Amino acid sequence: MENKIQIVFATGNKHKVKEINEIAQGSGIEFILPPEGFDPDENGKTFAENSYIKAKEASKLSHNLSLADDSGLCVEALNGEPGLYSARYAPTAQERIDKLLKNINDLANRKAKFVCAMTLVDKDGNILNQEIGECHGNIATKQAGTNGFGYDPIFIPDGYEITIAEMPESLKNTISHRSIALNKMIKYIKEFIIDR
Ligand code: IMP
């Protein structure tokens, strides 16, 4: 059996852990959920700061190498909204989609990007590495598809004519902001932690 290094992935979102383990397949790394009680105060002013807050909290609880991401959707014509507030834009996932479609309404500029910042900390919470991934595209005029999560049903990545929620997850995982950041992070982990 392959001997994998385990890294805590600082999130309460099981879907995210599944997604990043799929992206990390074959890397020799297994990401696991943080222990019970993981509830960081995400009060940073940037995606990178928030990912550090989450990673530090997970390492404090687990005494283990910990990785965190912080991500969101930034819409150009809405001055980068919902951005850092993507998860808190409205109470439910459907209400967040409805609010965004209403706010962008019939604006011609529908350019948007998903951004993902990742921070890896050691077991004492010291930063080892930070990476950023971006996925550029446009906001659809109406929602479509049921795969993925969050704003996937209204985001059409550049080079495609379907939303991320209409794609198989295997395709999302080759183009997403999270996969871009994670692949850079995996390269770092292999070079500076596993192969050391
Ligand atoms: P988090 O704080 O990194 O968990 O993400 C903040 C919010 O951004 C999520 O609750 C989603 O609404 C949105 N988001 C982040 N990544 C994605 C994605 O891959 N697809 C759709 N929405 C996402």
CSV table of N, CA and C in Angstrom, one decimal, residues 52-184:
chain,number,residue,atom,x,y,z
A,52,TYR,N,-4.4,31.9,6.2
A,52,TYR,CA,-3.4,31.8,7.3
A,52,TYR,C,-4.2,31.6,8.6
A,53,ILE,N,-5.2,32.4,8.9
A,53,ILE,CA,-6.0,32.3,10.1
A,53,ILE,C,-6.5,30.8,10.3
A,54,LYS,N,-7.1,30.3,9.2
A,54,LYS,CA,-7.7,28.9,9.2
A,54,LYS,C,-6.6,27.9,9.4
A,55,ALA,N,-5.5,28.0,8.7
A,55,ALA,CA,-4.4,27.0,8.8
A,55,ALA,C,-3.8,27.0,10.2
A,56,LYS,N,-3.6,28.2,10.8
A,56,LYS,CA,-3.0,28.3,12.1
A,56,LYS,C,-3.9,27.6,13.2
A,57,GLU,N,-5.2,27.9,13.0
A,57,GLU,CA,-6.2,27.3,14.0
A,57,GLU,C,-6.2,25.8,13.9
A,58,ALA,N,-6.1,25.2,12.6
A,58,ALA,CA,-6.1,23.8,12.5
A,58,ALA,C,-4.9,23.2,13.1
A,59,SER,N,-3.7,23.8,12.9
A,59,SER,CA,-2.5,23.3,13.5
A,59,SER,C,-2.5,23.3,15.0
A,60,LYS,N,-3.1,24.4,15.5
A,60,LYS,CA,-3.3,24.5,17.0
A,60,LYS,C,-4.1,23.3,17.6
A,61,LEU,N,-5.1,22.9,16.8
A,61,LEU,CA,-6.0,21.8,17.3
A,61,LEU,C,-5.4,20.5,17.0
A,62,SER,N,-4.7,20.3,15.9
A,62,SER,CA,-4.3,19.0,15.5
A,62,SER,C,-2.8,18.7,15.8
A,63,HIS,N,-2.0,19.7,16.0
A,63,HIS,CA,-0.5,19.6,16.2
A,63,HIS,C,0.0,18.9,15.0
A,64,ASN,N,-0.4,19.3,13.8
A,64,ASN,CA,0.0,18.6,12.6
A,64,ASN,C,0.2,19.7,11.5
A,65,LEU,N,0.9,19.3,10.5
A,65,LEU,CA,1.0,20.1,9.3
A,65,LEU,C,-0.4,20.4,8.8
A,66,SER,N,-0.7,21.7,8.5
A,66,SER,CA,-2.0,22.0,8.1
A,66,SER,C,-2.0,23.0,6.9
A,67,LEU,N,-3.0,22.7,6.0
A,67,LEU,CA,-3.2,23.5,4.8
A,67,LEU,C,-4.6,24.1,4.9
A,68,ALA,N,-4.7,25.4,4.5
A,68,ALA,CA,-6.0,26.0,4.4
A,68,ALA,C,-6.2,26.8,3.1
A,69,ASP,N,-7.4,26.9,2.6
A,69,ASP,CA,-7.6,27.7,1.5
A,69,ASP,C,-8.7,28.8,1.9
A,70,ASP,N,-8.6,29.9,1.2
A,70,ASP,CA,-9.8,30.8,1.3
A,70,ASP,C,-10.0,31.3,-0.1
A,71,SER,N,-11.3,31.2,-0.4
A,71,SER,CA,-11.6,31.5,-1.8
A,71,SER,C,-12.9,32.3,-2.0
A,72,GLY,N,-13.1,32.8,-3.2
A,72,GLY,CA,-14.3,33.5,-3.4
A,72,GLY,C,-14.4,34.0,-4.8
A,73,LEU,N,-15.6,34.5,-5.1
A,73,LEU,CA,-15.9,35.0,-6.5
A,73,LEU,C,-15.8,36.5,-6.6
A,74,CYS,N,-15.0,37.1,-7.5
A,74,CYS,CA,-14.9,38.5,-7.6
A,74,CYS,C,-15.5,38.9,-9.0
A,75,VAL,N,-16.5,39.8,-8.9
A,75,VAL,CA,-17.2,40.2,-10.2
A,75,VAL,C,-16.7,41.6,-10.5
A,76,GLU,N,-16.1,41.8,-11.7
A,76,GLU,CA,-15.5,43.0,-12.1
A,76,GLU,C,-16.5,44.2,-12.0
A,77,ALA,N,-17.7,44.1,-12.6
A,77,ALA,CA,-18.6,45.2,-12.6
A,77,ALA,C,-19.2,45.5,-11.3
A,78,LEU,N,-19.0,44.7,-10.3
A,78,LEU,CA,-19.5,44.9,-8.9
A,78,LEU,C,-18.3,45.2,-8.0
A,79,ASN,N,-17.3,45.8,-8.6
A,79,ASN,CA,-16.1,46.2,-7.8
A,79,ASN,C,-15.5,45.1,-7.0
A,80,GLY,N,-15.5,43.9,-7.6
A,80,GLY,CA,-14.9,42.7,-6.9
A,80,GLY,C,-15.8,42.0,-5.9
A,81,GLU,N,-17.1,42.5,-5.8
A,81,GLU,CA,-18.0,41.7,-4.9
A,81,GLU,C,-18.4,40.4,-5.5
A,82,PRO,N,-18.8,39.4,-4.8
A,82,PRO,CA,-18.9,39.4,-3.3
A,82,PRO,C,-17.5,39.1,-2.7
A,83,GLY,N,-16.5,38.7,-3.4
A,83,GLY,CA,-15.1,38.7,-2.9
A,83,GLY,C,-15.0,37.9,-1.6
A,84,LEU,N,-14.4,38.6,-0.6
A,84,LEU,CA,-14.1,38.0,0.7
A,84,LEU,C,-15.4,37.6,1.4
A,85,TYR,N,-16.5,38.2,0.9
A,85,TYR,CA,-17.8,37.9,1.6
A,85,TYR,C,-18.7,36.9,0.8
A,86,SER,N,-18.0,36.1,-0.1
A,86,SER,CA,-18.7,35.2,-1.0
A,86,SER,C,-19.6,34.2,-0.2
A,87,ALA,N,-19.1,33.7,1.0
A,87,ALA,CA,-19.9,32.7,1.7
A,87,ALA,C,-21.0,33.4,2.5
A,88,ARG,N,-20.8,34.7,2.8
A,88,ARG,CA,-21.8,35.4,3.6
A,88,ARG,C,-22.7,36.4,2.9
A,89,TYR,N,-22.7,36.3,1.5
A,89,TYR,CA,-23.4,37.3,0.7
A,89,TYR,C,-24.9,37.2,0.9
A,90,ALA,N,-25.4,36.1,1.2
A,90,ALA,CA,-26.8,35.9,1.6
A,90,ALA,C,-26.9,34.5,2.4
A,91,PRO,N,-28.0,34.3,3.0
A,91,PRO,CA,-28.1,33.1,4.0
A,91,PRO,C,-27.9,31.7,3.3
A,92,THR,N,-28.4,31.5,2.1
A,92,THR,CA,-28.3,30.1,1.5
A,92,THR,C,-27.6,30.2,0.2
A,93,ALA,N,-27.1,29.0,-0.3
A,93,ALA,CA,-26.4,29.0,-1.6
A,93,ALA,C,-27.3,29.5,-2.7
A,94,GLN,N,-28.6,29.1,-2.7
A,94,GLN,CA,-29.5,29.6,-3.7
A,94,GLN,C,-29.8,31.1,-3.6
A,95,GLU,N,-29.9,31.6,-2.4
A,95,GLU,CA,-30.1,33.1,-2.3
A,95,GLU,C,-28.9,33.9,-2.7
A,96,ARG,N,-27.7,33.3,-2.5
A,96,ARG,CA,-26.5,34.0,-2.9
A,96,ARG,C,-26.4,34.1,-4.5
A,97,ILE,N,-26.8,33.0,-5.1
A,97,ILE,CA,-26.9,33.0,-6.6
A,97,ILE,C,-27.9,34.0,-7.1
A,98,ASP,N,-29.1,34.0,-6.5
A,98,ASP,CA,-30.2,34.9,-6.9
A,98,ASP,C,-29.8,36.4,-6.7
A,99,LYS,N,-29.1,36.6,-5.6
A,99,LYS,CA,-28.7,38.0,-5.3
A,99,LYS,C,-27.6,38.5,-6.3
A,100,LEU,N,-26.7,37.6,-6.6
A,100,LEU,CA,-25.7,38.0,-7.6
A,100,LEU,C,-26.3,38.3,-8.9
A,101,LEU,N,-27.2,37.4,-9.4
A,101,LEU,CA,-27.8,37.5,-10.7
A,101,LEU,C,-28.6,38.8,-10.7
A,102,LYS,N,-29.3,39.2,-9.6
A,102,LYS,CA,-30.1,40.4,-9.5
A,102,LYS,C,-29.1,41.6,-9.6
A,103,ASN,N,-28.0,41.6,-8.8
A,103,ASN,CA,-27.1,42.7,-8.8
A,103,ASN,C,-26.4,43.0,-10.1
A,104,ILE,N,-26.1,41.9,-10.8
A,104,ILE,CA,-25.4,42.1,-12.1
A,104,ILE,C,-26.4,42.4,-13.2
A,105,ASN,N,-27.7,41.9,-12.9
A,105,ASN,CA,-28.8,42.2,-13.8
A,105,ASN,C,-28.5,42.1,-15.3
A,106,ASP,N,-28.6,43.2,-16.0
A,106,ASP,CA,-28.3,43.1,-17.5
A,106,ASP,C,-27.0,43.9,-17.8
A,107,LEU,N,-26.1,44.0,-16.9
A,107,LEU,CA,-24.8,44.7,-17.2
A,107,LEU,C,-24.1,43.9,-18.3
A,108,ALA,N,-23.5,44.7,-19.2
A,108,ALA,CA,-22.8,44.1,-20.3
A,108,ALA,C,-21.5,43.4,-19.9
A,109,ASN,N,-20.8,44.0,-18.9
A,109,ASN,CA,-19.6,43.4,-18.4
A,109,ASN,C,-19.9,42.4,-17.4
A,110,ARG,N,-19.7,41.1,-17.8
A,110,ARG,CA,-20.1,40.0,-16.8
A,110,ARG,C,-18.8,39.2,-16.4
A,111,LYS,N,-17.6,39.9,-16.6
A,111,LYS,CA,-16.3,39.3,-16.3
A,111,LYS,C,-16.2,39.0,-14.8
A,112,ALA,N,-15.7,37.9,-14.4
A,112,ALA,CA,-15.5,37.5,-13.0
A,112,ALA,C,-14.4,36.5,-12.9
A,113,LYS,N,-13.9,36.4,-11.7
A,113,LYS,CA,-12.9,35.4,-11.5
A,113,LYS,C,-13.1,34.7,-10.1
A,114,PHE,N,-12.8,33.4,-10.0
A,114,PHE,CA,-12.7,32.8,-8.7
A,114,PHE,C,-11.2,32.9,-8.3
A,115,VAL,N,-11.0,33.2,-7.0
A,115,VAL,CA,-9.6,33.3,-6.5
A,115,VAL,C,-9.5,32.4,-5.3
A,116,CYS,N,-8.4,31.7,-5.3
A,116,CYS,CA,-8.1,30.8,-4.1
A,116,CYS,C,-6.7,31.1,-3.6
A,117,ALA,N,-6.6,31.4,-2.3
A,117,ALA,CA,-5.3,31.6,-1.6
A,117,ALA,C,-5.1,30.4,-0.7
A,118,MET,N,-3.9,29.8,-0.7
A,118,MET,CA,-3.6,28.7,0.2
A,118,MET,C,-2.4,29.0,1.1
A,119,THR,N,-2.5,28.6,2.3
A,119,THR,CA,-1.4,28.7,3.3
A,119,THR,C,-1.1,27.4,3.9
A,120,LEU,N,0.2,27.0,3.9
A,120,LEU,CA,0.6,25.8,4.5
A,120,LEU,C,1.4,26.2,5.8
A,121,VAL,N,1.0,25.6,6.9
A,121,VAL,CA,1.8,25.9,8.2
A,121,VAL,C,2.3,24.7,8.8
A,122,ASP,N,3.4,24.8,9.6
A,122,ASP,CA,3.9,23.6,10.3
A,122,ASP,C,3.1,23.3,11.5
A,123,LYS,N,3.5,22.3,12.3
A,123,LYS,CA,2.6,21.9,13.4
A,123,LYS,C,2.5,23.0,14.5
A,124,ASP,N,3.5,24.0,14.5
A,124,ASP,CA,3.4,25.1,15.4
A,124,ASP,C,2.8,26.4,14.8
A,125,GLY,N,2.2,26.3,13.6
A,125,GLY,CA,1.5,27.4,13.1
A,125,GLY,C,2.4,28.4,12.3
A,126,ASN,N,3.7,28.0,12.1
A,126,ASN,CA,4.5,28.9,11.3
A,126,ASN,C,4.3,28.7,9.8
A,127,ILE,N,4.2,29.8,9.0
A,127,ILE,CA,4.0,29.7,7.6
A,127,ILE,C,5.1,29.1,6.9
A,128,LEU,N,4.8,28.0,6.1
A,128,LEU,CA,5.9,27.4,5.2
A,128,LEU,C,5.8,27.9,3.8
A,129,ASN,N,4.5,28.0,3.3
A,129,ASN,CA,4.4,28.5,1.9
A,129,ASN,C,3.0,29.0,1.7
A,130,GLN,N,2.8,30.0,0.8
A,130,GLN,CA,1.5,30.5,0.4
A,130,GLN,C,1.5,30.5,-1.2
A,131,GLU,N,0.3,30.2,-1.7
A,131,GLU,CA,0.1,30.1,-3.2
A,131,GLU,C,-1.3,30.7,-3.5
A,132,ILE,N,-1.4,31.2,-4.8
A,132,ILE,CA,-2.7,31.8,-5.2
A,132,ILE,C,-3.0,31.1,-6.6
A,133,GLY,N,-4.3,30.8,-6.8
A,133,GLY,CA,-4.8,30.3,-8.0
A,133,GLY,C,-6.0,31.1,-8.5
A,134,GLU,N,-6.1,31.4,-9.8
A,134,GLU,CA,-7.3,32.1,-10.3
A,134,GLU,C,-7.9,31.4,-11.5
A,135,CYS,N,-9.2,31.5,-11.6
A,135,CYS,CA,-9.9,30.9,-12.7
A,135,CYS,C,-10.8,32.0,-13.3
A,136,HIS,N,-10.6,32.5,-14.5
A,136,HIS,CA,-11.3,33.6,-15.1
A,136,HIS,C,-12.5,33.2,-15.9
A,137,GLY,N,-13.5,34.0,-16.0
A,137,GLY,CA,-14.6,33.6,-16.8
A,137,GLY,C,-15.7,34.7,-16.8
A,138,ASN,N,-17.0,34.3,-17.0
A,138,ASN,CA,-18.1,35.2,-17.0
A,138,ASN,C,-19.3,34.7,-16.2
A,139,ILE,N,-20.1,35.7,-15.7
A,139,ILE,CA,-21.3,35.3,-15.0
A,139,ILE,C,-22.4,35.0,-16.1
A,140,ALA,N,-23.0,33.8,-16.0
A,140,ALA,CA,-24.1,33.4,-16.9
A,140,ALA,C,-25.3,34.3,-16.7
A,141,THR,N,-26.2,34.3,-17.7
A,141,THR,CA,-27.4,35.1,-17.5
A,141,THR,C,-28.4,34.3,-16.7
A,142,LYS,N,-28.3,33.0,-16.7
A,142,LYS,CA,-29.2,32.2,-15.8
A,142,LYS,C,-28.4,31.0,-15.3
A,143,GLN,N,-28.9,30.4,-14.1
A,143,GLN,CA,-28.1,29.3,-13.6
A,143,GLN,C,-28.4,28.0,-14.3
A,144,ALA,N,-27.4,27.2,-14.3
A,144,ALA,CA,-27.5,25.9,-15.0
A,144,ALA,C,-26.5,24.9,-14.4
A,145,GLY,N,-27.0,23.6,-14.2
A,145,GLY,CA,-26.2,22.5,-13.7
A,145,GLY,C,-26.3,22.3,-12.2
A,146,THR,N,-25.9,21.1,-11.8
A,146,THR,CA,-26.1,20.7,-10.4
A,146,THR,C,-24.8,20.2,-9.8
A,147,ASN,N,-23.7,20.1,-10.6
A,147,ASN,CA,-22.5,19.6,-10.0
A,147,ASN,C,-21.8,20.7,-9.2
A,148,GLY,N,-20.8,20.3,-8.4
A,148,GLY,CA,-20.0,21.3,-7.7
A,148,GLY,C,-20.8,21.9,-6.5
A,149,PHE,N,-20.5,23.2,-6.2
A,149,PHE,CA,-21.1,23.8,-5.1
A,149,PHE,C,-21.0,25.4,-5.3
A,150,GLY,N,-21.6,26.1,-4.3
A,150,GLY,CA,-21.5,27.6,-4.3
A,150,GLY,C,-22.0,28.2,-5.6
A,151,TYR,N,-21.1,29.0,-6.2
A,151,TYR,CA,-21.5,29.8,-7.4
A,151,TYR,C,-21.3,29.1,-8.7
A,152,ASP,N,-20.9,27.8,-8.6
A,152,ASP,CA,-20.6,27.0,-9.9
A,152,ASP,C,-21.7,27.1,-10.9
A,153,PRO,N,-23.1,27.1,-10.5
A,153,PRO,CA,-24.1,27.1,-11.5
A,153,PRO,C,-24.2,28.4,-12.3
A,154,ILE,N,-23.5,29.5,-11.9
A,154,ILE,CA,-23.6,30.7,-12.7
A,154,ILE,C,-22.2,31.2,-13.2
A,155,PHE,N,-21.2,30.3,-13.2
A,155,PHE,CA,-19.9,30.7,-13.6
A,155,PHE,C,-19.5,29.9,-14.9
A,156,ILE,N,-19.2,30.7,-16.0
A,156,ILE,CA,-18.8,30.1,-17.2
A,156,ILE,C,-17.3,30.4,-17.4
A,157,PRO,N,-16.4,29.4,-17.3
A,157,PRO,CA,-15.0,29.7,-17.4
A,157,PRO,C,-14.6,30.0,-18.8
A,158,ASP,N,-13.6,30.9,-19.0
A,158,ASP,CA,-13.1,31.2,-20.3
A,158,ASP,C,-12.7,30.0,-21.1
A,159,GLY,N,-13.1,30.0,-22.4
A,159,GLY,CA,-12.9,28.8,-23.2
A,159,GLY,C,-14.0,27.8,-23.2
A,160,TYR,N,-15.0,28.0,-22.4
A,160,TYR,CA,-16.2,27.0,-22.3
A,160,TYR,C,-17.5,27.8,-22.6
A,161,GLU,N,-18.5,27.0,-22.9
A,161,GLU,CA,-19.8,27.6,-23.1
A,161,GLU,C,-20.8,27.0,-22.1
A,162,ILE,N,-20.3,26.3,-21.1
A,162,ILE,CA,-21.2,25.7,-20.0
A,162,ILE,C,-20.7,26.2,-18.7
A,163,THR,N,-21.6,26.2,-17.7
A,163,THR,CA,-21.2,26.6,-16.3
A,163,THR,C,-20.3,25.4,-15.7
A,164,ILE,N,-19.6,25.8,-14.6
A,164,ILE,CA,-18.9,24.7,-13.9
A,164,ILE,C,-19.8,23.6,-13.4
A,165,ALA,N,-21.0,24.0,-13.0
A,165,ALA,CA,-21.9,23.0,-12.5
A,165,ALA,C,-22.5,22.1,-13.5
A,166,GLU,N,-22.2,22.4,-14.8
A,166,GLU,CA,-22.6,21.5,-15.9
A,166,GLU,C,-21.4,20.5,-16.3
A,167,MET,N,-20.3,20.8,-15.7
A,167,MET,CA,-19.1,20.0,-16.1
A,167,MET,C,-18.9,18.8,-15.2
A,168,PRO,N,-18.3,17.7,-15.6
A,168,PRO,CA,-17.9,16.7,-14.7
A,168,PRO,C,-16.9,17.3,-13.7
A,169,GLU,N,-16.9,16.8,-12.5
A,169,GLU,CA,-15.9,17.3,-11.5
A,169,GLU,C,-14.5,17.1,-12.0
A,170,SER,N,-14.2,16.0,-12.7
A,170,SER,CA,-12.9,15.8,-13.2
A,170,SER,C,-12.4,17.0,-14.1
A,171,LEU,N,-13.3,17.6,-14.9
A,171,LEU,CA,-12.9,18.7,-15.7
A,171,LEU,C,-12.7,20.0,-14.8
A,172,LYS,N,-13.7,20.2,-13.9
A,172,LYS,CA,-13.5,21.3,-13.0
A,172,LYS,C,-12.1,21.3,-12.3
A,173,ASN,N,-11.7,20.1,-11.9
A,173,ASN,CA,-10.5,19.9,-11.2
A,173,ASN,C,-9.2,20.2,-12.0
A,174,THR,N,-9.4,20.3,-13.3
A,174,THR,CA,-8.2,20.7,-14.1
A,174,THR,C,-8.1,22.2,-14.4
A,175,ILE,N,-9.2,22.9,-14.1
A,175,ILE,CA,-9.2,24.4,-14.4
A,175,ILE,C,-9.5,25.3,-13.2
A,176,SER,N,-9.9,24.7,-12.1
A,176,SER,CA,-10.4,25.6,-11.0
A,176,SER,C,-9.3,26.3,-10.3
A,177,HIS,N,-9.6,27.5,-9.7
A,177,HIS,CA,-8.7,28.3,-8.9
A,177,HIS,C,-8.1,27.4,-7.8
A,178,ARG,N,-8.9,26.5,-7.2
A,178,ARG,CA,-8.4,25.7,-6.2
A,178,ARG,C,-7.4,24.7,-6.7
A,179,SER,N,-7.6,24.1,-7.9
A,179,SER,CA,-6.7,23.1,-8.4
A,179,SER,C,-5.4,23.8,-8.8
A,180,ILE,N,-5.4,25.0,-9.3
A,180,ILE,CA,-4.2,25.7,-9.7
A,180,ILE,C,-3.4,26.0,-8.5
A,181,ALA,N,-4.0,26.5,-7.4
A,181,ALA,CA,-3.3,26.8,-6.2
A,181,ALA,C,-2.7,25.5,-5.5
A,182,LEU,N,-3.6,24.5,-5.5
A,182,LEU,CA,-3.2,23.2,-4.9
A,182,LEU,C,-2.0,22.6,-5.6
A,183,ASN,N,-2.0,22.6,-7.0
A,183,ASN,CA,-0.9,21.9,-7.7
A,183,ASN,C,0.4,22.6,-7.4
A,184,LYS,N,0.3,24.0,-7.3
A,184,LYS,CA,1.6,24.7,-6.9
A,184,LYS,C,2.0,24.3,-5.5
